[in-house]
Amino acid sequence: MTKSMTGFGRGTSRQALLAVTVEIKSVNHRFHECTVKMPRMYAETEEKVKKVISSYIKRGKVDVYVSVESEKPNSHKLIVDWQLLDAYAQFVKDASARYGIEESLRVRDLLKQTDAFTAVEMKEEHSADDAIMSALEEACKKLSDMRVNEGKELENELLFQVQSLKQKVEFAMDLSPDVSRKYKDRLEKTIREYTNGIDESRLLTEVAIFADKADVTEEFTRLLSHIKQFERALLKNEPIGRRLDFLTQEMHREVNTIGSKASDEKVAAAVIDMKSILEKIREQVQNIE
């Protein structure tokens, strides 16, 4: 099954007094990379989120946004640094005795010592883990469905391009046997124009040398083999993006070699067409998981 690396999924869940929304988006990336953004008070759930994501996505850059809203009014707890206040009260008492100044310490004087007081938001009594996981699963399934649907379109396009490539390869292969014959005819014509006779053995030797240098049988064989592997890979139910990328590079390498050896206009034109098709394939492959 061919999967795209791009997609979006959104899931929601309600539990007790909590409402959770999870949004996931994924784009092309050479490896798997996951970034999770969620409220700090639920940060311990991040690793669980990443583990679930990795079970759905093997390759691609993934951004996860987790929103947790509570229907319960915000509650805070006041943390008091009593040691600091004790030190402040003792200082006032010591200063009064030292300098003979009568000074009564009032509560509002203590409240001015802001460093001694910290207000912290109380964590919800109900754990948000279950609600987050439920919304996450929904978002992951929607994301996966989108990636599968887009992957089918990519697969159809790749199969079409591969068939076009195969046709060009077969066309070029049919032309190859004529290359040596045409070279022999041109060489023989040239010799007749500039000499009185033809050394048949020398002519055959020159043609044999040319035929050996221009022989692209091995390149065509490997190219067709890569095309078959490419088609088989599209049928596998696993991440295939890297394999397709490698096969595309290898096909491009063989086409380049054929192009460098080609001395026929029609073969050269077919090579240009093959390169154009391979470029389209390469662009599509970059988006496959």
XYZ file of C-alpha atoms in Angstrom:
289
model
C 0.000 0.000 0.000
C 1.488 3.296 -1.123
C 1.168 6.095 1.423
C 1.805 9.781 0.992
C 3.845 11.644 3.592
C 1.515 14.650 3.667
C -1.766 14.747 5.522
C -3.871 16.256 8.292
C -6.004 14.797 11.056
C -8.095 16.243 13.870
C -9.607 14.484 16.853
C -11.650 15.582 19.855
C -12.581 13.991 23.157
C -14.500 14.951 26.295
C -13.980 13.410 29.689
C -15.299 14.639 33.025
C -14.678 18.404 32.925
C -12.028 18.250 30.188
C -12.308 18.915 26.453
C -9.315 17.803 24.390
C -8.505 18.638 20.760
C -5.583 17.059 18.893
C -4.450 18.225 15.453
C -1.732 16.475 13.452
C -0.116 17.535 10.210
C 2.662 15.746 8.360
C 4.884 16.784 5.463
C 7.773 15.351 3.467
C 10.956 14.507 5.325
C 13.830 12.152 4.727
C 13.392 10.526 8.156
C 10.773 10.407 10.921
C 10.626 13.533 13.047
C 7.862 14.331 15.530
C 7.257 17.567 17.432
C 4.546 17.776 20.112
C 3.138 21.023 21.479
C 0.881 20.721 24.522
C 0.238 22.417 27.903
C 3.206 22.101 30.235
C 1.126 20.567 33.003
C 0.555 17.524 30.758
C 4.142 17.286 29.488
C 4.587 13.794 30.972
C 2.142 12.527 28.336
C 4.372 13.659 25.440
C 6.313 10.391 25.136
C 3.060 8.419 25.020
C 1.848 10.687 22.228
C 5.049 10.183 20.223
C 4.810 6.405 20.666
C 1.284 6.365 19.218
C 2.366 8.608 16.327
C 5.278 6.304 15.463
C 2.874 3.354 15.198
C 1.011 5.177 12.418
C 3.798 7.113 10.710
C 7.213 5.699 9.805
C 8.558 8.578 7.726
C 7.835 12.283 7.506
C 7.932 15.419 9.620
C 4.988 15.425 12.030
C 3.662 18.327 14.109
C 1.172 17.525 16.879
C -0.879 20.191 18.641
C -2.727 19.203 21.828
C -5.245 21.573 23.378
C -6.789 20.825 26.792
C -9.633 23.004 28.063
C -11.304 22.661 31.416
C -14.909 23.561 32.203
C -13.959 23.857 35.859
C -12.972 27.364 37.026
C -9.246 27.775 37.357
C -8.010 27.112 40.873
C -4.707 28.182 42.334
C -2.742 27.368 45.416
C -0.660 29.881 47.329
C 2.794 28.694 48.335
C 4.350 30.740 51.152
C 8.049 30.931 51.970
C 7.602 31.096 55.728
C 11.316 31.100 56.422
C 11.722 34.272 54.373
C 8.821 35.940 56.221
C 10.240 34.825 59.566
C 13.563 36.384 58.614
C 11.804 39.626 57.638
C 9.817 39.742 60.917
C 12.948 39.044 62.943
C 14.761 41.866 61.115
C 11.997 44.333 62.002
C 12.137 43.213 65.634
C 15.947 43.447 65.801
C 15.999 46.863 64.088
C 13.423 48.221 66.560
C 15.508 47.022 69.522
C 18.807 48.221 68.057
C 17.705 51.737 67.256
C 15.025 52.228 69.861
C 12.309 52.683 67.301
C 8.882 51.377 68.097
C 7.538 49.611 65.019
C 4.605 47.234 64.895
C 4.579 44.647 62.111
C 1.310 44.316 60.267
C 0.113 41.626 57.866
C -0.018 44.031 54.950
C 3.675 44.716 55.536
C 4.348 41.017 55.062
C 2.255 40.911 51.890
C 4.579 43.450 50.324
C 7.334 40.819 50.355
C 6.287 39.362 47.007
C 9.280 37.045 46.834
C 7.745 35.036 49.654
C 4.544 34.222 47.784
C 3.956 32.055 44.695
C 0.568 31.277 43.161
C 0.494 28.000 41.227
C -2.331 26.564 39.104
C -3.752 23.391 40.543
C -3.683 20.376 38.264
C -7.033 18.863 37.354
C -8.226 16.151 39.702
C -9.088 14.025 36.694
C -6.212 12.784 34.545
C -6.308 14.041 30.964
C -4.321 11.073 29.606
C -7.331 9.034 28.521
C -8.984 12.013 26.836
C -5.730 12.968 25.076
C -5.156 9.401 23.861
C -8.716 9.103 22.604
C -8.490 12.358 20.622
C -5.034 11.366 19.391
C -6.250 8.022 18.018
C -9.057 9.750 16.134
C -6.643 12.314 14.671
C -4.149 9.615 13.681
C -6.792 7.557 11.872
C -7.988 10.578 9.903
C -4.409 11.497 9.066
C -3.664 7.931 7.989
C -6.781 7.823 5.784
C -5.717 11.021 4.051
C -2.196 9.706 3.514
C -3.566 6.447 2.075
C -5.971 8.221 -0.296
C -3.265 10.541 -1.566
C -0.918 7.567 -1.784
C -3.334 5.805 -4.150
C -3.292 8.804 -6.457
C 0.496 8.885 -6.349
C 0.629 5.156 -7.076
C -1.617 5.515 -10.133
C 0.478 8.398 -11.428
C 3.719 6.477 -10.875
C 2.378 3.384 -12.631
C 1.416 5.549 -15.605
C 4.850 7.170 -15.724
C 6.626 3.824 -15.358
C 4.621 2.407 -18.256
C 5.590 5.428 -20.344
C 9.224 4.888 -19.386
C 9.042 1.218 -20.325
C 7.641 2.097 -23.746
C 10.504 4.518 -24.376
C 13.032 1.910 -23.276
C 11.574 -0.728 -25.582
C 11.519 1.800 -28.440
C 15.199 2.627 -27.875
C 16.079 -1.073 -27.622
C 14.463 -1.733 -31.011
C 16.620 1.007 -32.531
C 19.884 -0.226 -31.054
C 20.592 -3.066 -33.540
C 20.368 -0.563 -36.401
C 22.991 1.721 -34.882
C 25.942 -0.478 -35.910
C 24.483 -1.078 -39.371
C 23.985 2.655 -39.933
C 27.502 3.319 -38.695
C 28.868 0.713 -41.135
C 26.979 2.326 -44.019
C 28.238 5.799 -43.136
C 31.790 4.572 -42.716
C 31.701 2.677 -45.992
C 30.316 5.713 -47.813
C 33.020 7.924 -46.372
C 35.770 5.519 -47.361
C 34.437 5.304 -50.914
C 34.446 9.078 -51.210
C 38.055 9.495 -50.139
C 39.701 6.257 -51.319
C 39.726 4.047 -54.373
C 38.861 0.879 -52.570
C 37.627 -0.636 -49.356
C 39.603 -2.853 -47.056
C 36.746 -5.104 -46.018
C 38.569 -6.559 -43.013
C 39.517 -3.105 -41.745
C 35.945 -1.942 -42.194
C 34.606 -4.898 -40.208
C 37.177 -4.251 -37.479
C 36.165 -0.602 -37.164
C 32.512 -1.538 -37.064
C 33.193 -4.211 -34.424
C 35.075 -1.724 -32.245
C 32.261 0.804 -32.567
C 29.606 -1.806 -31.857
C 31.413 -2.831 -28.683
C 31.679 0.756 -27.455
C 28.080 1.555 -28.372
C 26.625 -1.654 -26.970
C 24.036 -0.777 -24.322
C 22.520 -4.225 -23.871
C 23.619 -4.456 -20.240
C 22.294 -0.988 -19.483
C 18.906 -1.801 -20.992
C 18.782 -5.104 -19.078
C 19.517 -3.392 -15.750
C 17.087 -0.584 -16.548
C 14.252 -3.023 -17.221
C 15.148 -4.891 -14.035
C 14.908 -1.672 -12.010
C 11.533 -0.919 -13.588
C 10.215 -4.343 -12.540
C 11.511 -3.842 -8.987
C 9.868 -0.434 -8.929
C 6.500 -1.910 -9.962
C 6.779 -4.704 -7.381
C 7.671 -2.225 -4.641
C 4.438 -0.313 -5.276
C 2.517 -3.452 -4.279
C 4.252 -3.885 -0.903
C 2.348 -3.098 2.287
C 5.226 -1.265 3.962
C 7.090 2.052 3.721
C 8.641 2.078 0.239
C 9.688 5.695 -0.303
C 13.415 5.181 0.213
C 13.464 2.080 -1.979
C 11.671 3.895 -4.789
C 14.036 6.833 -4.426
C 17.045 4.512 -4.743
C 15.586 2.696 -7.769
C 14.830 6.031 -9.434
C 18.461 7.085 -8.983
C 19.679 3.792 -10.444
C 17.352 4.103 -13.437
C 18.625 7.612 -14.033
C 22.190 6.312 -13.919
C 21.500 3.676 -16.584
C 19.698 6.183 -18.820
C 22.659 8.570 -18.544
C 25.016 5.786 -19.610
C 22.806 4.901 -22.566
C 22.733 8.561 -23.531
C 26.506 8.864 -23.406
C 26.910 5.850 -25.688
C 24.116 6.719 -28.094
C 25.234 7.944 -31.497
C 21.820 7.809 -33.082
C 19.454 10.769 -33.158
C 16.360 8.710 -32.440
C 18.006 6.943 -29.496
C 19.227 10.286 -28.158
C 15.693 11.687 -28.424
C 14.325 8.653 -26.574
C 16.922 9.179 -23.841
C 15.772 12.783 -23.403
C 12.183 11.561 -23.053
C 13.274 8.942 -20.508
C 15.063 11.566 -18.434
C 11.974 13.761 -18.496
C 9.798 10.882 -17.289
C 12.286 9.961 -14.563
C 12.270 13.532 -13.304
C 8.484 13.358 -12.931
C 8.860 10.043 -11.120
C 11.494 11.488 -8.804
C 9.221 14.389 -7.860
C 6.362 12.028 -6.992
C 8.589 9.614 -5.092
C 9.721 12.422 -2.752
C 6.232 12.416 -1.238
C 5.949 8.689 -0.546
C 6.441 7.247 2.933
